[in-house]
CSV table of C-alpha atoms in Angstrom, one decimal:
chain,number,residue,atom,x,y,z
A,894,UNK,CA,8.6,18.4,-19.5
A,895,UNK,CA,5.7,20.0,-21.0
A,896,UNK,CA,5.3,23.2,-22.8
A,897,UNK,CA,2.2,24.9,-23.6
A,898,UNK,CA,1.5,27.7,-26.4
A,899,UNK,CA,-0.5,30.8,-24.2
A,900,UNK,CA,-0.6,34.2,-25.9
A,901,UNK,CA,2.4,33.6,-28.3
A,902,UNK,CA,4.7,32.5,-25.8
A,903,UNK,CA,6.2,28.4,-25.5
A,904,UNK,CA,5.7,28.3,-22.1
A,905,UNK,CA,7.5,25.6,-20.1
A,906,UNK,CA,5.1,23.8,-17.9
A,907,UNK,CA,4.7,20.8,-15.1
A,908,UNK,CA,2.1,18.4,-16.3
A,909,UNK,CA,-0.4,20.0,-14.2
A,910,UNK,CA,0.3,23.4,-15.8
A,911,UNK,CA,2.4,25.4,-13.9
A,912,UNK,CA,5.1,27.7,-15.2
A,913,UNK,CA,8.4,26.0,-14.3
A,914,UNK,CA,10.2,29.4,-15.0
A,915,UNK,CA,8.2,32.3,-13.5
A,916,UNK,CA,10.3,35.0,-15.7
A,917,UNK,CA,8.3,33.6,-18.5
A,918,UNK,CA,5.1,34.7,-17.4
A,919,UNK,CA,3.2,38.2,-18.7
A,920,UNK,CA,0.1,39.7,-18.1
A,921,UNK,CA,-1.1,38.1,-21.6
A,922,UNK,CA,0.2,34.6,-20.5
A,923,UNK,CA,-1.7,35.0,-17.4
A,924,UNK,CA,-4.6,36.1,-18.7
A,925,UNK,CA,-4.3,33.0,-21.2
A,926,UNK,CA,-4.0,30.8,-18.0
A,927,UNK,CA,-7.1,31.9,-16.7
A,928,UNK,CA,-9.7,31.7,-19.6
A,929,UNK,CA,-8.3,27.7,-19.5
A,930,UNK,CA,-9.9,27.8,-16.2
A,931,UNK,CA,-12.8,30.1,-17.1
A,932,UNK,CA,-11.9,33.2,-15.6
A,933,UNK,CA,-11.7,36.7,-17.0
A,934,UNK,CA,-9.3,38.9,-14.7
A,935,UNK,CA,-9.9,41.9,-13.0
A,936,UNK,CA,-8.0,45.0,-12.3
A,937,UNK,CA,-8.4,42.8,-8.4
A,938,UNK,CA,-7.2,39.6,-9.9
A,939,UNK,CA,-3.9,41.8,-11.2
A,940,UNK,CA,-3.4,43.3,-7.9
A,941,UNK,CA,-3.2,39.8,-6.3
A,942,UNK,CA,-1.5,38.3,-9.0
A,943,UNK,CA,1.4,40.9,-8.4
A,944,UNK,CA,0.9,40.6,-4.3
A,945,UNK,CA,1.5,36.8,-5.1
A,946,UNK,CA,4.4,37.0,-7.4
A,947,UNK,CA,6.2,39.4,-5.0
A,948,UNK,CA,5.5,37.0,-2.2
A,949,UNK,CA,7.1,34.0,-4.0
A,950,UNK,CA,9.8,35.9,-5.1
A,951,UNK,CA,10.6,36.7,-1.9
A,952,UNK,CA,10.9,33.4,-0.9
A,953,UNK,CA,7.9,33.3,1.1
A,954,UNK,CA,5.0,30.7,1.5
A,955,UNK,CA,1.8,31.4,0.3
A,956,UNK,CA,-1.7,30.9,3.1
A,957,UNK,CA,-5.2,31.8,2.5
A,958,UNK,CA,-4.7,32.9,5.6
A,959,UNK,CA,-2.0,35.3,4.6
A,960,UNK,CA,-4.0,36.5,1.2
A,961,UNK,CA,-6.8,37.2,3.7
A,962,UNK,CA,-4.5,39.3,5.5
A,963,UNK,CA,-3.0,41.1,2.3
A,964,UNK,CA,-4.9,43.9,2.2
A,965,UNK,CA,-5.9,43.7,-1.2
A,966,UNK,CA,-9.0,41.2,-0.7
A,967,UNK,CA,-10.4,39.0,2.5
A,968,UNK,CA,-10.3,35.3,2.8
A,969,UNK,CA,-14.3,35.7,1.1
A,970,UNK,CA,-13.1,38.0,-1.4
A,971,UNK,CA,-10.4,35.8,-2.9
A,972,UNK,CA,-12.4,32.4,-3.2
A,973,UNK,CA,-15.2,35.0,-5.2
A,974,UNK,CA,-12.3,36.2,-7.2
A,975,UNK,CA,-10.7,32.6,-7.9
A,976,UNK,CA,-13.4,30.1,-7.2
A,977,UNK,CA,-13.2,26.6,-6.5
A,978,UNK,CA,-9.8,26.1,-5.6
A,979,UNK,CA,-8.3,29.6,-5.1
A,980,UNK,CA,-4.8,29.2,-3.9
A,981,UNK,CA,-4.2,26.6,-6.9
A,982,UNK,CA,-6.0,28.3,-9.0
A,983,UNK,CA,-4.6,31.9,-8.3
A,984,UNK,CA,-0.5,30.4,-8.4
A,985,UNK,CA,-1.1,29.0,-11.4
A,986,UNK,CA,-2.4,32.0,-13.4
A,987,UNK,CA,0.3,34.0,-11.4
A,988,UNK,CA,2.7,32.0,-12.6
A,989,UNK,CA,4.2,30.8,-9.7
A,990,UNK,CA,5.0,27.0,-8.8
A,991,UNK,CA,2.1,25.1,-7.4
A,992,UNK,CA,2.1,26.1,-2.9
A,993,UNK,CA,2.7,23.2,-0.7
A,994,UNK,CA,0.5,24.8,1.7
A,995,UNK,CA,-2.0,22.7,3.9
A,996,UNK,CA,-3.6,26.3,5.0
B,736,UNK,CA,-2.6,9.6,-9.9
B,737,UNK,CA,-1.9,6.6,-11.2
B,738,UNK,CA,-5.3,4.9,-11.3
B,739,UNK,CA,-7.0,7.0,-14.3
B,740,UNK,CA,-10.4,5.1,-13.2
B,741,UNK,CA,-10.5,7.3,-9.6
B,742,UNK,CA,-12.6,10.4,-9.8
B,743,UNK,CA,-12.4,13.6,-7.6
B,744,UNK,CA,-13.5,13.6,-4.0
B,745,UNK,CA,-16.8,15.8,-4.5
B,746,UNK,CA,-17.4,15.8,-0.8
B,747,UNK,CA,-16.3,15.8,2.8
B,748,UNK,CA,-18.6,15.6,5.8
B,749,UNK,CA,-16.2,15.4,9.1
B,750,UNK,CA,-17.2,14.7,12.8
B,751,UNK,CA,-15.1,16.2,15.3
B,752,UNK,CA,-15.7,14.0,19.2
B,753,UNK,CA,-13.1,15.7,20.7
B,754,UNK,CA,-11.6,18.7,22.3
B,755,UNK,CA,-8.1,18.6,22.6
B,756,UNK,CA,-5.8,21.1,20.6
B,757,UNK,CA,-5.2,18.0,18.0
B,758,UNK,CA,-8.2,16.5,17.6
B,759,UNK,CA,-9.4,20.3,17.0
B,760,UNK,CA,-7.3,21.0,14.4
B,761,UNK,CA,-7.2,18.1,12.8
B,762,UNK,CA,-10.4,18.4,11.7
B,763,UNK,CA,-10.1,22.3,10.9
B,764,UNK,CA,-7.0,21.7,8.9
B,765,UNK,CA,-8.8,18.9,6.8
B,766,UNK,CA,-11.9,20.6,6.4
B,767,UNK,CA,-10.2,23.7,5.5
B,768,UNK,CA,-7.7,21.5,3.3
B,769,UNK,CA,-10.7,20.7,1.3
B,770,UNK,CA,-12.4,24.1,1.4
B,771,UNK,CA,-9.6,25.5,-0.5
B,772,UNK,CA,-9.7,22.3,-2.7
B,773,UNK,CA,-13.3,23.3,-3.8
B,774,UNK,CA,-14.7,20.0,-2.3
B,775,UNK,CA,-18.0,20.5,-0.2
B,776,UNK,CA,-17.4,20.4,3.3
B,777,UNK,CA,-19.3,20.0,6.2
B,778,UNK,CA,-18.1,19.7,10.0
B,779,UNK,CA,-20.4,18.2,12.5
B,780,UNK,CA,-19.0,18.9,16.6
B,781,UNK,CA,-20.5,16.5,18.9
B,782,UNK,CA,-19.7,16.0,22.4
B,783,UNK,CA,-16.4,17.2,23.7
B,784,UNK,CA,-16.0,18.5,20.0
B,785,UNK,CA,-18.9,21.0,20.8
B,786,UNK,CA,-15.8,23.4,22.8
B,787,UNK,CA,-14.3,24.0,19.5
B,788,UNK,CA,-17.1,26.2,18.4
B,789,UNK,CA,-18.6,27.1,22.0
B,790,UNK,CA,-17.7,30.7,22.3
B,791,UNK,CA,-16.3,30.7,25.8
B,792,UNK,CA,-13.8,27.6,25.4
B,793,UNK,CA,-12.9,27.9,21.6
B,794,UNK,CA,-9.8,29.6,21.9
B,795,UNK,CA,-8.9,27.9,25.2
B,796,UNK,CA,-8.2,24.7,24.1
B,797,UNK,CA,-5.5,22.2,25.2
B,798,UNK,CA,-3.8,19.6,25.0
B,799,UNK,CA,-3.1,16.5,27.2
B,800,UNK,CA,0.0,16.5,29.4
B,801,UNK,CA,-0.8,13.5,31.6
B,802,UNK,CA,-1.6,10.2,29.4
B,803,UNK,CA,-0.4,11.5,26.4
B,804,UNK,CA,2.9,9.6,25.5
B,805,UNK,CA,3.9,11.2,22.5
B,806,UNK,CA,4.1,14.6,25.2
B,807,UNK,CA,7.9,15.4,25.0
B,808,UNK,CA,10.3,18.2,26.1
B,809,UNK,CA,11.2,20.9,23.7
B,810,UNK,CA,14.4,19.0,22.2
B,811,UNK,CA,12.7,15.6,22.2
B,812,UNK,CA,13.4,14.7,26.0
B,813,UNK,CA,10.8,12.5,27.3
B,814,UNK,CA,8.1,14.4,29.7
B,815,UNK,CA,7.4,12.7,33.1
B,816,UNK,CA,4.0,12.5,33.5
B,817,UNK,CA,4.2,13.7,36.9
B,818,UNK,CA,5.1,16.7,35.5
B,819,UNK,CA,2.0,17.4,33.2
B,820,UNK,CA,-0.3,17.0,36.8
B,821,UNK,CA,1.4,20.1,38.0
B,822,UNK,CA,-0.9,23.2,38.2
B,823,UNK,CA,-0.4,25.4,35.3
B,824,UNK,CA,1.8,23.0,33.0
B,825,UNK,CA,-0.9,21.5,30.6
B,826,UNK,CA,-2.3,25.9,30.0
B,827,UNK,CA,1.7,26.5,29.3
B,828,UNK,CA,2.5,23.4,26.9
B,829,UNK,CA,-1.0,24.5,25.2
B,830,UNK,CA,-0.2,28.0,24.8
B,831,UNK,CA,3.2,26.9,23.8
B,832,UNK,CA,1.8,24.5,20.9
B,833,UNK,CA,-0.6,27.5,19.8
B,834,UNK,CA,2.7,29.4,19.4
B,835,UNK,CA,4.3,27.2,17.5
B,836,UNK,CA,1.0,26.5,15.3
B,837,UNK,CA,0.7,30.6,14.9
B,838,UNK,CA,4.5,30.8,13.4
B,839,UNK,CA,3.4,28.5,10.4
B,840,UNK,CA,0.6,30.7,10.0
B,841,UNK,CA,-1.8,27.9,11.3
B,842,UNK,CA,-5.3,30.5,13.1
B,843,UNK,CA,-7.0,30.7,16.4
B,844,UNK,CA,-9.6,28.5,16.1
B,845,UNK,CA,-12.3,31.5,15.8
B,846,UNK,CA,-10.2,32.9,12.8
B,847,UNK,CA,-10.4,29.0,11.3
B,848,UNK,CA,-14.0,29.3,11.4
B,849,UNK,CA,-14.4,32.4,9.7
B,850,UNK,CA,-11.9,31.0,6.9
B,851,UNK,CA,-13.7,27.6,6.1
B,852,UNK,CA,-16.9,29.7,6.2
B,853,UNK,CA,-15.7,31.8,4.2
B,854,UNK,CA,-14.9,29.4,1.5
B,855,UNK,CA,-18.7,28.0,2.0
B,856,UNK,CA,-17.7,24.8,4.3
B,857,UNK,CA,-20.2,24.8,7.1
B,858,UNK,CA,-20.0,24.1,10.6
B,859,UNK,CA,-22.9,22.2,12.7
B,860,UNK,CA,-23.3,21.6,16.3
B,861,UNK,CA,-24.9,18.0,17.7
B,862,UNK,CA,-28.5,18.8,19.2
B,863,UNK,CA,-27.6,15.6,21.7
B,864,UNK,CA,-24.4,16.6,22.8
B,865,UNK,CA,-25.7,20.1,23.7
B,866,UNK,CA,-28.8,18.9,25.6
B,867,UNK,CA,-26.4,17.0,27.5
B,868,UNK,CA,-24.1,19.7,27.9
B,869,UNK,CA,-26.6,22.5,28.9
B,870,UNK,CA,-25.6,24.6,25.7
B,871,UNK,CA,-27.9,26.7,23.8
B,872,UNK,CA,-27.1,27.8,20.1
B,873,UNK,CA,-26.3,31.5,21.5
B,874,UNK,CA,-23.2,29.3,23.3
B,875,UNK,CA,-22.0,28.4,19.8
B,876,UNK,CA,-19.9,30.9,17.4
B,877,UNK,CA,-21.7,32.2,14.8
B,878,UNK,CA,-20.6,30.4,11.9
B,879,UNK,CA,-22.4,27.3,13.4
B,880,UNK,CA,-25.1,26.9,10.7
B,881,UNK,CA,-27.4,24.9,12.7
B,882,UNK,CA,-28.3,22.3,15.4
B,883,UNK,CA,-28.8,18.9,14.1
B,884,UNK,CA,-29.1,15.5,15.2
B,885,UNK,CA,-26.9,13.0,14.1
B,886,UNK,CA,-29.8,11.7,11.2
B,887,UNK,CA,-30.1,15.3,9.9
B,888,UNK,CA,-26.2,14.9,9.4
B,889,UNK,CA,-26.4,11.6,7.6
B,890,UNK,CA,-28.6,13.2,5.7
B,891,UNK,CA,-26.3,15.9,4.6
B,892,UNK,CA,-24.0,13.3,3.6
B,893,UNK,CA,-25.0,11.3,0.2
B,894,UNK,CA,-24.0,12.1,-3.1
B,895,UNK,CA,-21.3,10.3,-5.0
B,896,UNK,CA,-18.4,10.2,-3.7
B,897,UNK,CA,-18.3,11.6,-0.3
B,898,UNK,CA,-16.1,10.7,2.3
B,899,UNK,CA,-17.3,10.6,6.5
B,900,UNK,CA,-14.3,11.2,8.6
B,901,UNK,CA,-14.3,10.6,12.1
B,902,UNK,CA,-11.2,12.0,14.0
């Protein structure tokens, strides 16, 4: 298993670089995550980060489709606020385990 | 994974021949799939295709009961053919499916549309296959980008490593 040293913290991570354990994560780990992939969050990024952690922690699978129905930003919205690869991009900054979502 | 020689899909360009519920989605899911892998997509709908993103059939799509041999009973029974000719059984398995599809949070084809647009895949329509059809582009959803011919698509469809899918 891998760890990885993000704001102070040894953070245990799968070798793509998600947190195994989201308890670990902080709002300075997960703003460490995202300037690895270039990003610099947003008040809008935190909102979804918390609407994303509260849906895995409810045991619930993430969708675009459902992101786009969160409220918080549309289906356009979120691929501006996480671009490229949103979903994987947004759960790994949230510090959630990679989806296994084919939509 | 293992091979550290392969390098990233960069592109997807996918024609959709088809109409039925599943050979609809199958190309929606994959194109979305690599929307939301930030690969460059590009759908191209040519004949039957063409009622996935015709505004009057998109969201009345179905699928085969008769000659379809996978068809089976809810519980895995098989499903006598004779069955799927009756009036009214193929519009009830296919609204059935869509059911199903809608639990695992799986759109309406229009709301498909606007969610690989929205990521920046694009949708085309097949100039042929509308002549032949008697469709004009006001026919077509709105996130149909253009009207091409099957050379304009090729066209779309260089670059290293891109992949044509045909489903």
């Amino acid at each position: 298993m891998a760890t990885k040293n993000i704001a102070g913290v040894i953070l245990d991570v799968t070798d793509e670089g998600y947190l195994n354990d989201p308890s670990q994560w902080t709002k300075e780990v997960g703003a460490g995550i995202a300037k690895e992939e270039g990003l610099e969050l947003t008040d809008k990024h935190y909102e979804l980060i918390e609407f994303i952690r509260n849906k895995v922690e409810g045991g619930e699978g993430l969708t675009i489709r459902g992101i786009g129905k969160s409220g918080i930003v549309d289906i356009k919205g979120f691929y501006q606020l996480f671009p490229g690869a949103p979903l994987k991009k947004a759960t790994k900054i949230s510090g959630v385990p990679k989806p296994a979502s084919c939509i | 994974m293992e091979n550290k020689n392969e390098t990233p899909l960069k592109k997807v360009c996918i024609i959709c021949a088809k109409g039925s519920i599943e050979d609809v989605y199958a190309t929606l899911v994959m194109g979305n799939g690599a929307v939301m892998e930030g690969i460059e997509t590009k759908l191209f709908f040519t004949f039957f295709g063409l009622d996935a993103i015709t505004k009057k059939q998109m969201n009345k799509l179905h699928t085969a009961t008769v000659g379809n041999p996978a068809m089976r009973m809810p519980g895995g029974l098989p499903f006598p053919s004779i069955m799927g000719m009756l009036p009214g059984v193929e519009a009830g398995v296919s609204a059935m499916m869509m059911k199903e599809m809608d639990k695992l949070d799986i759109p309406p084809v229009d709301e498909f549309l606007d969610m690989v647009t929205a990521g920046g895949g694009e949708i085309y329509a097949c100039k042929l296959a509308m002549d032949m059809f008697k469709l004009e582009k006001e026919d077509l959803s709105e996130h149909v980008k253009d009207v091409l011919t099957i050379g304009d698509f090729y066209g779309m469809c260089g670059g290293e490593n891109t992949q044509i899918i045909f489903t």
